[in-house]
Tab-separated table of C-alpha atoms in Angstrom:
chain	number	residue	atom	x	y	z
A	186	UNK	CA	13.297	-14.420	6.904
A	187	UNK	CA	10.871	-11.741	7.532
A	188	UNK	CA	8.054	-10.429	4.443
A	189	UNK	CA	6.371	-7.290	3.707
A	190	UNK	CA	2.551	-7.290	3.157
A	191	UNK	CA	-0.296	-5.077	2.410
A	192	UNK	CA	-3.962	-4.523	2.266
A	193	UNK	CA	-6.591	-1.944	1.672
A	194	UNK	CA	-9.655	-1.833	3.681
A	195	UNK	CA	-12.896	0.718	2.475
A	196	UNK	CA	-14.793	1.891	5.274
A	197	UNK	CA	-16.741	3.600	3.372
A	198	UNK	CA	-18.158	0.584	2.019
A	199	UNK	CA	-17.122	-1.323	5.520
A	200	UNK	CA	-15.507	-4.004	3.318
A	201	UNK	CA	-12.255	-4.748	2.001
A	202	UNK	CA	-10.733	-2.665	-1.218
A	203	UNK	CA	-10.437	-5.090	-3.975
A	204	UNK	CA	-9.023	-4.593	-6.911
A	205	UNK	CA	-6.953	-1.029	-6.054
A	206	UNK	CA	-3.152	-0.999	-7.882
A	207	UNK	CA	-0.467	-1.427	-5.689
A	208	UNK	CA	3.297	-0.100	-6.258
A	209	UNK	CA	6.171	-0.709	-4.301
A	210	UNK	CA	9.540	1.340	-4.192
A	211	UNK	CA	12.538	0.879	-2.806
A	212	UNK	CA	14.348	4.694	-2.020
A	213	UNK	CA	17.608	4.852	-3.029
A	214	UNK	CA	20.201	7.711	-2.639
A	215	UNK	CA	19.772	8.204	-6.678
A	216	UNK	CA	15.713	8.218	-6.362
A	217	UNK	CA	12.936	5.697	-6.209
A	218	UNK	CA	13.032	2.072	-7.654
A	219	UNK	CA	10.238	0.847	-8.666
A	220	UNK	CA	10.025	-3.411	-7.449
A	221	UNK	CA	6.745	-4.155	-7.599
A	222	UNK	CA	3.256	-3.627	-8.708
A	223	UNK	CA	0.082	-5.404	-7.880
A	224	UNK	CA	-2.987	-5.402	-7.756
A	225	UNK	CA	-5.177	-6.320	-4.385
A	226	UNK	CA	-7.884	-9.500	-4.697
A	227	UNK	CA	-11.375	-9.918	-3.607
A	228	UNK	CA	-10.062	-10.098	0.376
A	229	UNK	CA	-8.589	-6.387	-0.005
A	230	UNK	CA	-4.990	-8.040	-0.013
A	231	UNK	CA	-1.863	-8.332	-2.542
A	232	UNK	CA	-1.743	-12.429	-3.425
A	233	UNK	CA	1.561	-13.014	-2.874
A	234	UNK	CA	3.784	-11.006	0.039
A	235	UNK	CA	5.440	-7.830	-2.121
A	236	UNK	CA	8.929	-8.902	-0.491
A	237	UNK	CA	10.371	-12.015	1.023
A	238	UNK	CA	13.441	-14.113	1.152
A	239	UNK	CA	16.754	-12.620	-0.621
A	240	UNK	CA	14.767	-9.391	-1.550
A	241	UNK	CA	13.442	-8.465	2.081
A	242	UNK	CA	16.274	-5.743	2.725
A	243	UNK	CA	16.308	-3.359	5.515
A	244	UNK	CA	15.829	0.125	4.140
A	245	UNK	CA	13.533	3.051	3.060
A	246	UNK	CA	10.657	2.209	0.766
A	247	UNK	CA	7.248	3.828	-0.310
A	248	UNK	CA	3.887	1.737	-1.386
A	249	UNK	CA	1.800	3.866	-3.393
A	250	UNK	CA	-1.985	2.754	-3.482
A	251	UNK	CA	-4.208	3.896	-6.564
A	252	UNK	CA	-6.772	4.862	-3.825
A	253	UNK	CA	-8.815	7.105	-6.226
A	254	UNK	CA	-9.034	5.017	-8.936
A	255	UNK	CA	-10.656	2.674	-6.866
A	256	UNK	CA	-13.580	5.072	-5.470
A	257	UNK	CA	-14.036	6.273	-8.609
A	258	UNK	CA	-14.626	2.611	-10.161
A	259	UNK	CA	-16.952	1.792	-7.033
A	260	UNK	CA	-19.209	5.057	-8.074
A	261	UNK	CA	-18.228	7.118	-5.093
A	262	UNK	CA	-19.089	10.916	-6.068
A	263	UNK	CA	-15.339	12.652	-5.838
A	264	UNK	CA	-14.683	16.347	-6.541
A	265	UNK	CA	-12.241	17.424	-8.809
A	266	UNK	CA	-9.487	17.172	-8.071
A	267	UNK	CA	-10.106	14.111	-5.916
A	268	UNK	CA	-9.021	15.004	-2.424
A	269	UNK	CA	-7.578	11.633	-1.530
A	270	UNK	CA	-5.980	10.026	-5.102
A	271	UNK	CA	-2.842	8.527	-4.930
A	272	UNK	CA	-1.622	7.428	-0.842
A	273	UNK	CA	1.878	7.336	-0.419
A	274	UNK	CA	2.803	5.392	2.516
A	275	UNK	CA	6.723	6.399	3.635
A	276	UNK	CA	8.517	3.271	5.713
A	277	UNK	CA	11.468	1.824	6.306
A	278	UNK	CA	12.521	-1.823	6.989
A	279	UNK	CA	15.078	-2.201	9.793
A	280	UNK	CA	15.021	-5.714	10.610
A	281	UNK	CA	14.304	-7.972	7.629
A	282	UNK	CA	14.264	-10.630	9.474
A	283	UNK	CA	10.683	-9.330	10.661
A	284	UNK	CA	7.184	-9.624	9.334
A	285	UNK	CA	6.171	-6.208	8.317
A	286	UNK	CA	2.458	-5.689	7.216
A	287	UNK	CA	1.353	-2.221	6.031
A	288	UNK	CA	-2.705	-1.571	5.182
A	289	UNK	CA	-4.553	1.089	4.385
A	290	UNK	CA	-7.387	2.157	5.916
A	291	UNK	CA	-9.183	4.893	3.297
A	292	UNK	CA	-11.986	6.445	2.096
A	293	UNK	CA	-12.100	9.733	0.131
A	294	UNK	CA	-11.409	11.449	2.597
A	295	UNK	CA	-9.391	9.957	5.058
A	296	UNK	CA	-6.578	7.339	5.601
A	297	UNK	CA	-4.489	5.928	8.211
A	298	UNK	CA	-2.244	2.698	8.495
A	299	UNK	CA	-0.181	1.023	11.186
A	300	UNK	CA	2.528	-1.142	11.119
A	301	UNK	CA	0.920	-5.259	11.642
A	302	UNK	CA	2.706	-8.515	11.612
């Protein structure tokens, strides 16, 4: 069985983002599900894979980084409103069989991410 992954790298800093919160959600037909929440670790990545096994299911899902949060706790000077805040990432799963790794690359005020293995 395949796993879904995650982490946050700061280029701002040119290190990885530790300690930014983390929530997964699985998109249903009645709304979003919330399955997980994290928090990333000193390497910029979630501990433990956010799916695997019986609850890697192909589908539509959404991880939701607390990306402003984080600059604001390294000091960063952010307007108000922060530009970049909250990153939604959109994705779906179609073969959960499949490794699926989704980072975020941010600072505040840019992101991007790409689908890894």
């Amino acid at each position: 069985m395949g796993k879904l992954s995650t982490h946050v790298l700061d280029t701002t800093a040119g290190k990885p983002g530790a300690g930014v919160k983390v929530a997964l959600y699985e998109i249903q037909p009645a709304g979003r599900v919330l399955l997980k929440e994290d928090v990333t670790n000193a390497d910029g990545r979630c501990a433990a894979p956010l799916l695997e096994g019986g609850t890697m299911r192909a589908g539509r899902y959404e991880l939701v980084f607390g990306a402003g949060d984080y600059f604001a706790a390294q000091g960063a000077a952010l307007p108000s409103p922060r530009f970049i805040d909250e990153v939604t990432i959109a994705f779906g799963i179609a073969d959960p069989a499949q490794n699926y790794h989704v980072p975020l690359v941010v600072s505040p005020w840019a992101y991007s991410t790409y689908r890894g293995s």
